[in-house]
Coordinates of C-alpha atoms in Angstrom, one line a residue:
X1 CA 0.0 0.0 0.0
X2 CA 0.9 3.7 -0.7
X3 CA 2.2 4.9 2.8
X4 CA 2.6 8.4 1.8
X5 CA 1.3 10.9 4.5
X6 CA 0.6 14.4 3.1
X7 CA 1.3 17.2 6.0
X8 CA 1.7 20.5 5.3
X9 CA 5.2 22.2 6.6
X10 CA 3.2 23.8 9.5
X11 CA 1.9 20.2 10.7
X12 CA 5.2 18.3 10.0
X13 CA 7.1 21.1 12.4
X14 CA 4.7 20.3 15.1
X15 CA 5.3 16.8 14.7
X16 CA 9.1 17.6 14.7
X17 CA 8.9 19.6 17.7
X18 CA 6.5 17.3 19.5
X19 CA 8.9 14.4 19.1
X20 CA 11.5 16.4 20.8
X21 CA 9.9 17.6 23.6
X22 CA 9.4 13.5 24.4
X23 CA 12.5 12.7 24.0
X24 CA 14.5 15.6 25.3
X25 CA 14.4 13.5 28.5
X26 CA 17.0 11.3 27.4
X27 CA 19.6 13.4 26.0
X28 CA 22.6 14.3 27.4
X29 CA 23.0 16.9 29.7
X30 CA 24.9 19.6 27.3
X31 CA 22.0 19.6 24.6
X32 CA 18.8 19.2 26.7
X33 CA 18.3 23.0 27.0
X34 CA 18.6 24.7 23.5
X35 CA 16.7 21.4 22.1
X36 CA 13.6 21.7 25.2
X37 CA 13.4 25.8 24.5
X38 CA 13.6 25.2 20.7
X39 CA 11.7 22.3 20.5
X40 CA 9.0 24.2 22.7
X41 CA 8.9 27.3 20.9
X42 CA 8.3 25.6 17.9
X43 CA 5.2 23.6 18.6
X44 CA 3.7 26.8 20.6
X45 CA 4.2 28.8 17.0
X46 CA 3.0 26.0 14.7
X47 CA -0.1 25.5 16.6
X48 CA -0.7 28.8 16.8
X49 CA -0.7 29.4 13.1
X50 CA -2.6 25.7 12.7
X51 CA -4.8 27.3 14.8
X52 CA -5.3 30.2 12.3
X53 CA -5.0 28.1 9.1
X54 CA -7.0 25.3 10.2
X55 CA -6.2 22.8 12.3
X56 CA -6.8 19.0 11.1
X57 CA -8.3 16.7 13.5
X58 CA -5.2 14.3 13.2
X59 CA -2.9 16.8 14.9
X60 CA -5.2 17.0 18.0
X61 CA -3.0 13.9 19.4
X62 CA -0.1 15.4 18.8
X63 CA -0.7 18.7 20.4
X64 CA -2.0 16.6 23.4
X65 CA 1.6 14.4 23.0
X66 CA 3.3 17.7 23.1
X67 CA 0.9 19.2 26.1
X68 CA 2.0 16.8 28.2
X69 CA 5.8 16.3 28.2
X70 CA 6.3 20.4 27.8
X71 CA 6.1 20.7 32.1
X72 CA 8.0 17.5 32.5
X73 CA 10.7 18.8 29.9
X74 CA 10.8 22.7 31.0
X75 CA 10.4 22.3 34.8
X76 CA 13.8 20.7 35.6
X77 CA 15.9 23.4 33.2
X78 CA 13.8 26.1 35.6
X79 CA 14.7 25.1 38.7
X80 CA 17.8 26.4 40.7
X81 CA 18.7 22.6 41.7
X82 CA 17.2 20.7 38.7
X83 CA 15.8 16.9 39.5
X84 CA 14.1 14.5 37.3
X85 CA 11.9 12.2 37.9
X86 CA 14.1 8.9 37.9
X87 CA 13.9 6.6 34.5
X88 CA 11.4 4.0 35.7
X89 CA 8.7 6.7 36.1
X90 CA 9.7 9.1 33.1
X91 CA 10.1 6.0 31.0
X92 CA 5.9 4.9 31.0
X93 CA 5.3 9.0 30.4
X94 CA 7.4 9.0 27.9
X95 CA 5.6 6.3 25.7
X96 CA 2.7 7.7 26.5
X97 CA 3.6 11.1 25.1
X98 CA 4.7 9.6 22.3
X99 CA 2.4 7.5 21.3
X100 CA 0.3 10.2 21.6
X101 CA 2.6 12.1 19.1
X102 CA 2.8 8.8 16.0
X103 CA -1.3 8.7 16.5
X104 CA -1.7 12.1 14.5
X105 CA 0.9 10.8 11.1
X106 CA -0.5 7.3 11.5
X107 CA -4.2 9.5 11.3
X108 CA -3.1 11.2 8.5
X109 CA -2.0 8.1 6.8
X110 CA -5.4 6.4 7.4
X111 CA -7.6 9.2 7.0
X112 CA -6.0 11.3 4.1
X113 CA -6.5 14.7 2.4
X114 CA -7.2 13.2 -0.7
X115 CA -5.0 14.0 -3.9
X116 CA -6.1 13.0 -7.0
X117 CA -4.2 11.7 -9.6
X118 CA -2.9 14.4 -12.6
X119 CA -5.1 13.3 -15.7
X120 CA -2.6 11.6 -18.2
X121 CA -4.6 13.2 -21.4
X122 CA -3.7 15.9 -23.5
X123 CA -6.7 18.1 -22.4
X124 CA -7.0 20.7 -19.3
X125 CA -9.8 19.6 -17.5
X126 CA -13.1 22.1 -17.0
X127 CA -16.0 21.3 -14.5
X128 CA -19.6 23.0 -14.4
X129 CA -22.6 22.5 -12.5
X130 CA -26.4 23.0 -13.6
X131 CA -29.8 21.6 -12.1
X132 CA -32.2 20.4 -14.3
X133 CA -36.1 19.7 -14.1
X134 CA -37.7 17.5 -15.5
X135 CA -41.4 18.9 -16.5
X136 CA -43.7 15.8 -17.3
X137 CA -42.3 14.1 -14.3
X138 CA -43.6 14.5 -10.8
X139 CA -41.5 14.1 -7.7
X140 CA -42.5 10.5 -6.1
X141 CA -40.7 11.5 -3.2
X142 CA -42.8 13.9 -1.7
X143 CA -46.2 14.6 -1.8
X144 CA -46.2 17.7 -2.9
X145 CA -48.8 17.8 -6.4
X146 CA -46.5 20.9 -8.1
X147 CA -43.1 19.1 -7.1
X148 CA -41.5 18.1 -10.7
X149 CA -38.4 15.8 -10.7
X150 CA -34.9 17.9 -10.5
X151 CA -31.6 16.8 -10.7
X152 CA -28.1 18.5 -10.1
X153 CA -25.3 17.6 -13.0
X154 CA -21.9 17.7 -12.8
X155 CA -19.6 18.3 -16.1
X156 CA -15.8 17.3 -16.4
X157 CA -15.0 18.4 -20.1
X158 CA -11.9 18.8 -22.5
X159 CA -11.0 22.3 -21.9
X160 CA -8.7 24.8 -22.7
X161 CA -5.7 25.3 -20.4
X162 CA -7.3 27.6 -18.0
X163 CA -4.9 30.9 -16.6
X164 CA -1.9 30.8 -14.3
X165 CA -3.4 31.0 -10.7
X166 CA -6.7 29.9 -11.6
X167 CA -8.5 28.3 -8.4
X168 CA -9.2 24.1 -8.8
X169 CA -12.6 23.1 -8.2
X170 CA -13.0 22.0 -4.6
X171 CA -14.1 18.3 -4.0
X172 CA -17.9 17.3 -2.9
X173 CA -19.3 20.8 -4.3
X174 CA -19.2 23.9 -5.9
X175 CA -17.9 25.9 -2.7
X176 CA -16.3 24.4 0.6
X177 CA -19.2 25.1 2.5
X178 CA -21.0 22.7 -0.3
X179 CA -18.3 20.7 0.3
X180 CA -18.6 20.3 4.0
X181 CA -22.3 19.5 4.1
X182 CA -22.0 16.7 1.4
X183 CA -18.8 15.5 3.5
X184 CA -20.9 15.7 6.7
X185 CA -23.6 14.2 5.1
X186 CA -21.7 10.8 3.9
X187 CA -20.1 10.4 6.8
X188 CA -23.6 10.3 8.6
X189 CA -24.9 8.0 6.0
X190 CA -22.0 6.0 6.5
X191 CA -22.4 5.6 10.8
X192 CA -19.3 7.9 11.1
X193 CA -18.3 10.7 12.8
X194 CA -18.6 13.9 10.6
X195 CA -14.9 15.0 11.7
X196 CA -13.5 11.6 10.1
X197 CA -14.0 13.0 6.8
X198 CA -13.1 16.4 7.3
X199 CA -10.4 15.9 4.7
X200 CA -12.8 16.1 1.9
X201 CA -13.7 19.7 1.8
X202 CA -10.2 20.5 2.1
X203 CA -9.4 18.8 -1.2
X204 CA -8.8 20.2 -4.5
X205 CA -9.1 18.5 -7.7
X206 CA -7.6 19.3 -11.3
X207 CA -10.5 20.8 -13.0
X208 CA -11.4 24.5 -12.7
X209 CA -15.3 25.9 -13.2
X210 CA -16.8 26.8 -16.2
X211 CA -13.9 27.6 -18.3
X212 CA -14.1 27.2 -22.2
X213 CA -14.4 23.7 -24.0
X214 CA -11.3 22.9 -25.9
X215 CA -11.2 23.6 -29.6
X216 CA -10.3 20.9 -32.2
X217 CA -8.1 17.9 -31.9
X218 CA -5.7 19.8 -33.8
X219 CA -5.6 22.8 -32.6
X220 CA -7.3 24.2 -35.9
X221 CA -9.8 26.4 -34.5
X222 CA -12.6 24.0 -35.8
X223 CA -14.9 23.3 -33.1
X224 CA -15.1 19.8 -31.8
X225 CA -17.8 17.5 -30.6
X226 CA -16.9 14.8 -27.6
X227 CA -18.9 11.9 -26.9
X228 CA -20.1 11.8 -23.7
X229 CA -20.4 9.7 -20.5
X230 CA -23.4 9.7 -18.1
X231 CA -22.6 8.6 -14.6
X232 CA -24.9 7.6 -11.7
X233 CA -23.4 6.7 -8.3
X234 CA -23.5 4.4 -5.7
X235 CA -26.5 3.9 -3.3
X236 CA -26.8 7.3 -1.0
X237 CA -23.6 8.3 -3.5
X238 CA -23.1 11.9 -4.6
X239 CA -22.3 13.1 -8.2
X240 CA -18.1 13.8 -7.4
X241 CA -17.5 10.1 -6.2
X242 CA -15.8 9.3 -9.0
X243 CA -14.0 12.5 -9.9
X244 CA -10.5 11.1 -10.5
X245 CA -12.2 8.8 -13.2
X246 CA -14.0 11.7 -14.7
X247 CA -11.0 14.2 -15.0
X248 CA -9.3 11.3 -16.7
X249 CA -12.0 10.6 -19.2
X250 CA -12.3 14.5 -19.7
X251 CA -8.5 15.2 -20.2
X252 CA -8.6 12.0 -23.1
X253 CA -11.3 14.0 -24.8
X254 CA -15.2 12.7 -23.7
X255 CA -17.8 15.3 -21.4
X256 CA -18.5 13.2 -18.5
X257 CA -21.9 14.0 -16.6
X258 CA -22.1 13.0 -12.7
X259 CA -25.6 13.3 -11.7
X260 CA -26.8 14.0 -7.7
X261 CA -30.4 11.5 -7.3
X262 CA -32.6 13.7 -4.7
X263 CA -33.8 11.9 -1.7
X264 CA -31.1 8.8 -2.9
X265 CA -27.7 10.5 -3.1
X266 CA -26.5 11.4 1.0
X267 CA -27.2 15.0 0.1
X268 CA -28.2 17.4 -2.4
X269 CA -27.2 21.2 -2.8
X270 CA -29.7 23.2 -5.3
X271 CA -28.8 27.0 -6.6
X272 CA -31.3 28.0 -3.9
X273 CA -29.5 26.8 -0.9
X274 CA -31.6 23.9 0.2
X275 CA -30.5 20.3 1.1
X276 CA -31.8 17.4 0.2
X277 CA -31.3 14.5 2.5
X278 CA -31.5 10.8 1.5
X279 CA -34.9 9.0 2.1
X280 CA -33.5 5.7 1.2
X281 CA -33.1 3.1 3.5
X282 CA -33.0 -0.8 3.7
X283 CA -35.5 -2.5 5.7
X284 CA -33.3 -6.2 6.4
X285 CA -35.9 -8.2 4.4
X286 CA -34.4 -9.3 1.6
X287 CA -37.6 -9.7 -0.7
X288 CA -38.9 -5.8 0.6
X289 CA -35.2 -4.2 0.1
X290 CA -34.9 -6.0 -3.2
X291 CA -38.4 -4.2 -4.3
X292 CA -37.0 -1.0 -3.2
X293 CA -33.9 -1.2 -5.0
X294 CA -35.6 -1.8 -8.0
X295 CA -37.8 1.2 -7.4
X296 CA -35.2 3.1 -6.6
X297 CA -33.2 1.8 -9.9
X298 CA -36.0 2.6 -12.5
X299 CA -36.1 6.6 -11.0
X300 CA -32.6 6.8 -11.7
X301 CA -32.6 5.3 -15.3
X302 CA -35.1 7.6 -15.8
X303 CA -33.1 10.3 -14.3
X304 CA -29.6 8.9 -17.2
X305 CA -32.2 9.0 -20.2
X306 CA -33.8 12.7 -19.5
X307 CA -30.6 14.5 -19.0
X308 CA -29.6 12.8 -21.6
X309 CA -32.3 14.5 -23.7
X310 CA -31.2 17.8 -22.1
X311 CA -27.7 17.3 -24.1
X312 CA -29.3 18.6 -27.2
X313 CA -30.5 22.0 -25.3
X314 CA -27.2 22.2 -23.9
X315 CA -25.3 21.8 -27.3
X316 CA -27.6 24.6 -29.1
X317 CA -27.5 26.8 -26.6
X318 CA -30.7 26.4 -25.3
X319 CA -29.2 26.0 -22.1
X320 CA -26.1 28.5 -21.8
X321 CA -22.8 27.2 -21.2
X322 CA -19.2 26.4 -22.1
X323 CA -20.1 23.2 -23.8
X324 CA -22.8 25.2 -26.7
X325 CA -21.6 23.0 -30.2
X326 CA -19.1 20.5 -28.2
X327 CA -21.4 17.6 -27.4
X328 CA -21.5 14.9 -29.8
X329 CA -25.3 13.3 -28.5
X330 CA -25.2 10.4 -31.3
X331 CA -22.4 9.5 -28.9
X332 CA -23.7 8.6 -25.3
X333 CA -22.8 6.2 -22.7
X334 CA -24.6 5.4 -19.6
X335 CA -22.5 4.6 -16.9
X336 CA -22.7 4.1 -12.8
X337 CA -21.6 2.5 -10.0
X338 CA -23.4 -0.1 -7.6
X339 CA -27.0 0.9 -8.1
X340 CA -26.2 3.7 -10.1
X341 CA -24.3 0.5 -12.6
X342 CA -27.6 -1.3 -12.6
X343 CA -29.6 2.0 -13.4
X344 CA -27.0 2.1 -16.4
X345 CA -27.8 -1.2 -17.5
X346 CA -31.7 -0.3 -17.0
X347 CA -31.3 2.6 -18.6
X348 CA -29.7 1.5 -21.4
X349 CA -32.4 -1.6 -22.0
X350 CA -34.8 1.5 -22.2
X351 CA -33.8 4.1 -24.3
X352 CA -32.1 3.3 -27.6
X353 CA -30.1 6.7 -27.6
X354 CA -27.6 5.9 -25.1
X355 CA -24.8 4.0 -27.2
X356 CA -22.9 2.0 -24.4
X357 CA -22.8 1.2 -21.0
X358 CA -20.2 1.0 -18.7
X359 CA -21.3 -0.9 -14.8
X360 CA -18.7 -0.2 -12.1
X361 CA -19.7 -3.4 -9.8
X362 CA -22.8 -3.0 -9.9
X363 CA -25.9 -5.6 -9.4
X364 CA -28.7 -5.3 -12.1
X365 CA -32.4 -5.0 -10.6
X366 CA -34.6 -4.4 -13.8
X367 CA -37.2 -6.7 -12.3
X368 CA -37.8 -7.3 -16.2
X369 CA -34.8 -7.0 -17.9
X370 CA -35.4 -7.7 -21.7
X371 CA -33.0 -8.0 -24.8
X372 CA -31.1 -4.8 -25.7
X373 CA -29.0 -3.3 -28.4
X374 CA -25.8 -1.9 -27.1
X375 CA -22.2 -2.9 -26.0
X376 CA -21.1 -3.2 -22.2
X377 CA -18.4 -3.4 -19.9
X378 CA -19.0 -4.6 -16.5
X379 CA -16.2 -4.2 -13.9
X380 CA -16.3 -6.6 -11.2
X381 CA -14.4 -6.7 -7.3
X382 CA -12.3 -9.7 -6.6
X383 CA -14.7 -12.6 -6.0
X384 CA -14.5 -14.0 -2.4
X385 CA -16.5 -16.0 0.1
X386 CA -18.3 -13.1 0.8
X387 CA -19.8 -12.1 -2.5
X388 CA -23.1 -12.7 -3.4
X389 CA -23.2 -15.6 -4.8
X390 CA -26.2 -14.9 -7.4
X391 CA -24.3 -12.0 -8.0
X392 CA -21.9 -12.8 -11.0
X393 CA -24.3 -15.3 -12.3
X394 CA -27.1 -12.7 -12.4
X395 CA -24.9 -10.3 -14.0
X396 CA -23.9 -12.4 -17.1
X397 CA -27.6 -13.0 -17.9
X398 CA -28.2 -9.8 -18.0
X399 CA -25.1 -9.0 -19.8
X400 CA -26.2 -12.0 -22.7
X401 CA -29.1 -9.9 -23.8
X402 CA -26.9 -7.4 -25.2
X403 CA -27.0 -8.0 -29.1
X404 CA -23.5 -6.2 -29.3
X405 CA -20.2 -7.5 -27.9
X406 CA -19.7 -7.3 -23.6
X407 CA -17.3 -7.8 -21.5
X408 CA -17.2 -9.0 -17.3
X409 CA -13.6 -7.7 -15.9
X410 CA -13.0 -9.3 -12.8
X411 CA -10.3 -7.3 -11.2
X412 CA -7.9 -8.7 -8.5
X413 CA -7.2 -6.8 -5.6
X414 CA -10.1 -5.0 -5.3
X415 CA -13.2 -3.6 -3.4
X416 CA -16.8 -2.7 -4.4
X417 CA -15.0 0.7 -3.3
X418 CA -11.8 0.3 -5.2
X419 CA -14.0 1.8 -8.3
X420 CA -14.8 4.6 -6.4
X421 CA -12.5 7.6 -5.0
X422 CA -12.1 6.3 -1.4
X423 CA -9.1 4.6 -1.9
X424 CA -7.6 8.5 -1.5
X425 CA -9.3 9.0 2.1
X426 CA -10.4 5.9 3.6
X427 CA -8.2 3.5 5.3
X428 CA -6.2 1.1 3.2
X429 CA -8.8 -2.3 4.7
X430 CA -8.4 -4.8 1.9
X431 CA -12.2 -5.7 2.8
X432 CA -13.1 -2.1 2.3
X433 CA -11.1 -0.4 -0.2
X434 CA -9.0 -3.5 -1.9
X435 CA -5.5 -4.3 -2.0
X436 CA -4.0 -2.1 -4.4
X437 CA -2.1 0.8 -4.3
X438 CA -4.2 3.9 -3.2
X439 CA -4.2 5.2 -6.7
X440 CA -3.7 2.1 -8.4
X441 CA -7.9 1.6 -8.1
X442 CA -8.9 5.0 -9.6
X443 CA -6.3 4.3 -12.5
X444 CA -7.4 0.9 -13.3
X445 CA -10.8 1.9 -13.7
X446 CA -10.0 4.9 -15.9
X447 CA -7.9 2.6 -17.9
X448 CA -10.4 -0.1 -18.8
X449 CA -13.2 2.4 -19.0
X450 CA -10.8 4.4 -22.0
X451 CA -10.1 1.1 -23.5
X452 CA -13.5 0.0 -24.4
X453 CA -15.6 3.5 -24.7
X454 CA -12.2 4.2 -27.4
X455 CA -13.5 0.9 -29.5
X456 CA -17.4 1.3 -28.5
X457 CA -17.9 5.3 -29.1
X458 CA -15.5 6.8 -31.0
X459 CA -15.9 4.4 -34.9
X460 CA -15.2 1.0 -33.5
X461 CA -11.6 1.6 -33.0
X462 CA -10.5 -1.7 -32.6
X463 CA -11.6 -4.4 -30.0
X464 CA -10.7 -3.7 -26.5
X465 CA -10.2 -7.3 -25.2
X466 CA -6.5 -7.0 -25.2
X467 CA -6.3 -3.9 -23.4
X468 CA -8.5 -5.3 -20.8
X469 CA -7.4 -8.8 -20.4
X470 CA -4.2 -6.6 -19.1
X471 CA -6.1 -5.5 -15.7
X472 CA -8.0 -8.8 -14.7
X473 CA -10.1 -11.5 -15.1
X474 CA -11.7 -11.0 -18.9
X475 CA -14.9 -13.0 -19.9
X476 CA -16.2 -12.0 -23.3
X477 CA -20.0 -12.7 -25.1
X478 CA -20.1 -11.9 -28.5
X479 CA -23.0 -11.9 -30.3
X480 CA -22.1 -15.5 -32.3
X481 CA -21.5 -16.7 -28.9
X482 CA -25.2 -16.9 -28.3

């Protein structure tokens, strides 16, 4: 696993100094002074300006650390007759101080600030955010009779290489205070402690807002058009979940489109500065949970194919934006992960317009599912004892009514999550996150996804099986297979 710990120079001084007020007990005699006064003066200014900047919950332990051994380490250089408490008793303080001190790396390590991976494609990356209502549909969630269906998109798109200085988008939202409800609101979803996840707001990703599309693929001034990727997230998921896939996808040229479920995803920002909380929840019976999943599938296909009719009022203009003439909408995958994969699938079975699918592990629940038209990849988590065992099974029926050519990536090493962007902030639990590097997941998944919407969305440009026997576990259905 990746055991790098980001800390800013502030925090990694008040780690330094920490350490040295715990150990200045054991030093000879000569240095114990200048290294006690130093070592204290340096933790009393870096938490001070912590304290100003923001101080991370991680370094609470290593203030207290510091907070305790400072009496013990000044008190015998302030006394006319210095003593010091004999070994045996310093010794347990000692280890308590610095265990103390380790907790708030070892936090960091766990718990990251996450940093997303620098897009490998040729393109700057742009990011915008619109909500969109859906007239003819009424909210089911509520009971209000005027309540018409709205969803919140995010776009990651090819764009041009915005100015020197120009802020990066924050994670989770449009602003930090977006940010910070969304992270509260996942980590209450989740059974955690909002504080856990206070990384999240903090982070900065490698698009900036609403700056303009990119031009043609030459550079020619000729306006391009980029096929485009709908995504729907994971149950109680939000629209950035997958953002280092999306900046990936956008900097190789396609518009991806992240789409916030209300009442489904953990929360829900609109323009007008209310929040939406999830209304989902499972009930323990299987038969009763299985029925709401499927309800709660078929609103969410229905939410992939009408912003996917919105593409066309975005493209003319209709709707203003940066991406007016860039969309190609003959070219449209659906895409998700978990339930927002089987919505994919769903959505996909329904509306002839979306061109591909790509499911991120994700378990089909069309209660009906019925032959359809277009090409899939399915990525899969390492199969244990603990999967489903009607899971893979299920999947490849569903994946055999596809008339085109699929393909079931099992990937080793990995978590449901590992398709996700928690491998950058959660802890690296095999169970949870997978095995692999914490990038490594994030990369994979851009990889494979790149491979196959390459050959299925842009002409046919070759067949991806090679590329994507590389990563895993590759079982394809070709039409003549059937």
């Amino acid at each position: 696993m990746n055991t790098h710990v980001q800390m800013s120079p502030w925090e990694a001084l008040l780690v330094l100094g920490a350490f040295a007020l715990v150990l200045v007990r054991w030093l000879p005699p000569r240095p114990r002074r200048p290294v006690t006064f130093g070592a204290a003066a340096v933790v009393v200014l870096s938490g001070a300006v912590l304290g100003v900047l923001g101080l991370r919950w991680q370094m609470v332990p290593v203030l207290a650390g510091a907070a305790a051994a400072l009496p013990f380490a000044l008190s015998p250089l302030l006394r006319r007759a210095p003593r010091r408490a004999p070994w045996w008793l310093a010794l347990p303080g000692s280890a308590v101080c610095l265990a103390l001190v380790v907790a708030g790396p070892a936090a960091l390590w766990a718990l990251p600030t996450p940093v997303f991976p620098e897009p490998t494609g040729r393109f700057a990356v742009g990011t915008g955010v619109m909500e969109l209502t859906d007239p003819e549909r009424p909210e089911t969630a509520t009971a209000a009779p005027d309540d018409r269906r709205t969803v919140v998109a995010q776009f990651w798109y090819p764009a041009r290489k915005p100015p020197a200085g120009a802020p990066r988008a924050p994670y989770l939202g449009r602003t930090e205070p977006e940010a910070r409800v969304v992270s509260n609101a996942l980590a209450d979803y989740s059974g955690l402690p909002g504080f856990l996840l206070d990384g999240l707001p903090r982070a900065r990703t490698h698009a900036a807002f609403d700056v303009p599309a990119a031009d043609g693929a030459g550079g020619n001034g000729n306006t391009e058009r980029f096929p485009v990727v709908l995504f729907s997230p994971g149950l109680g998921g939000v629209r950035t979940q997958n953002t280092a896939w999306a900046e990936e996808l956008a900097a190789h040229g396609y518009v991806v489109v992240g789409l916030d479920h209300p009442y489904d995803s953990s929360a829900v920002v609109l323009a007008d500065g209310r929040t939406i909380r999830t209304k989902v929840s499972a009930t323990g019976d299987d038969a009763e949970d299985e029925k709401r999943a499927a309800a709660w599938t078929a609103v969410r296909a229905a939410d992939l194919s009408f912003v996917r009719a919105q593409l066309g009022r975005i493209d003319s203009g209709e709707i203003a934006g940066p991406l007016t003439g860039h969309l190609d909408t003959a070219r449209v995958a659906a895409s998700g992960h978990s339930l927002g994969g089987g919505a994919a699938l769903q959505a996909a079975r329904q509306d002839p317009g979306f061109a591909a699918v790509i499911d991120l592990d994700g378990f089909p629940h069309d209660p009906s599912p019925q032959p359809f038209r277009q090409p899939v990849l399915a990525l899969t988590q390492a199969i244990g004892p603990d999967t489903d065992p009607d899971y893979l099974p299920h999947l490849t029926r569903v994946l055999g009514l596809s008339s085109a050519t699929t393909y079931r990536l099992t990937v080793p090493g990995t978590a449901h999550l590992t398709f996700t962007d928690a491998p950058l902030y959660l802890p690296p639990l095999p169970s949870l996150v997978g095995s692999l590097d914490r990038t490594e997941g994030p990369r994979i998944t851009a990889a494979a996804s790149l491979a196959f919407l390459d050959a299925a969305l842009r002409d046919g440009r070759g067949d991806p099986a090679a590329a994507l026997s590389a990563y895993g576990t590759l079982a394809v259905h070709r039409p003549g297979d059937r």
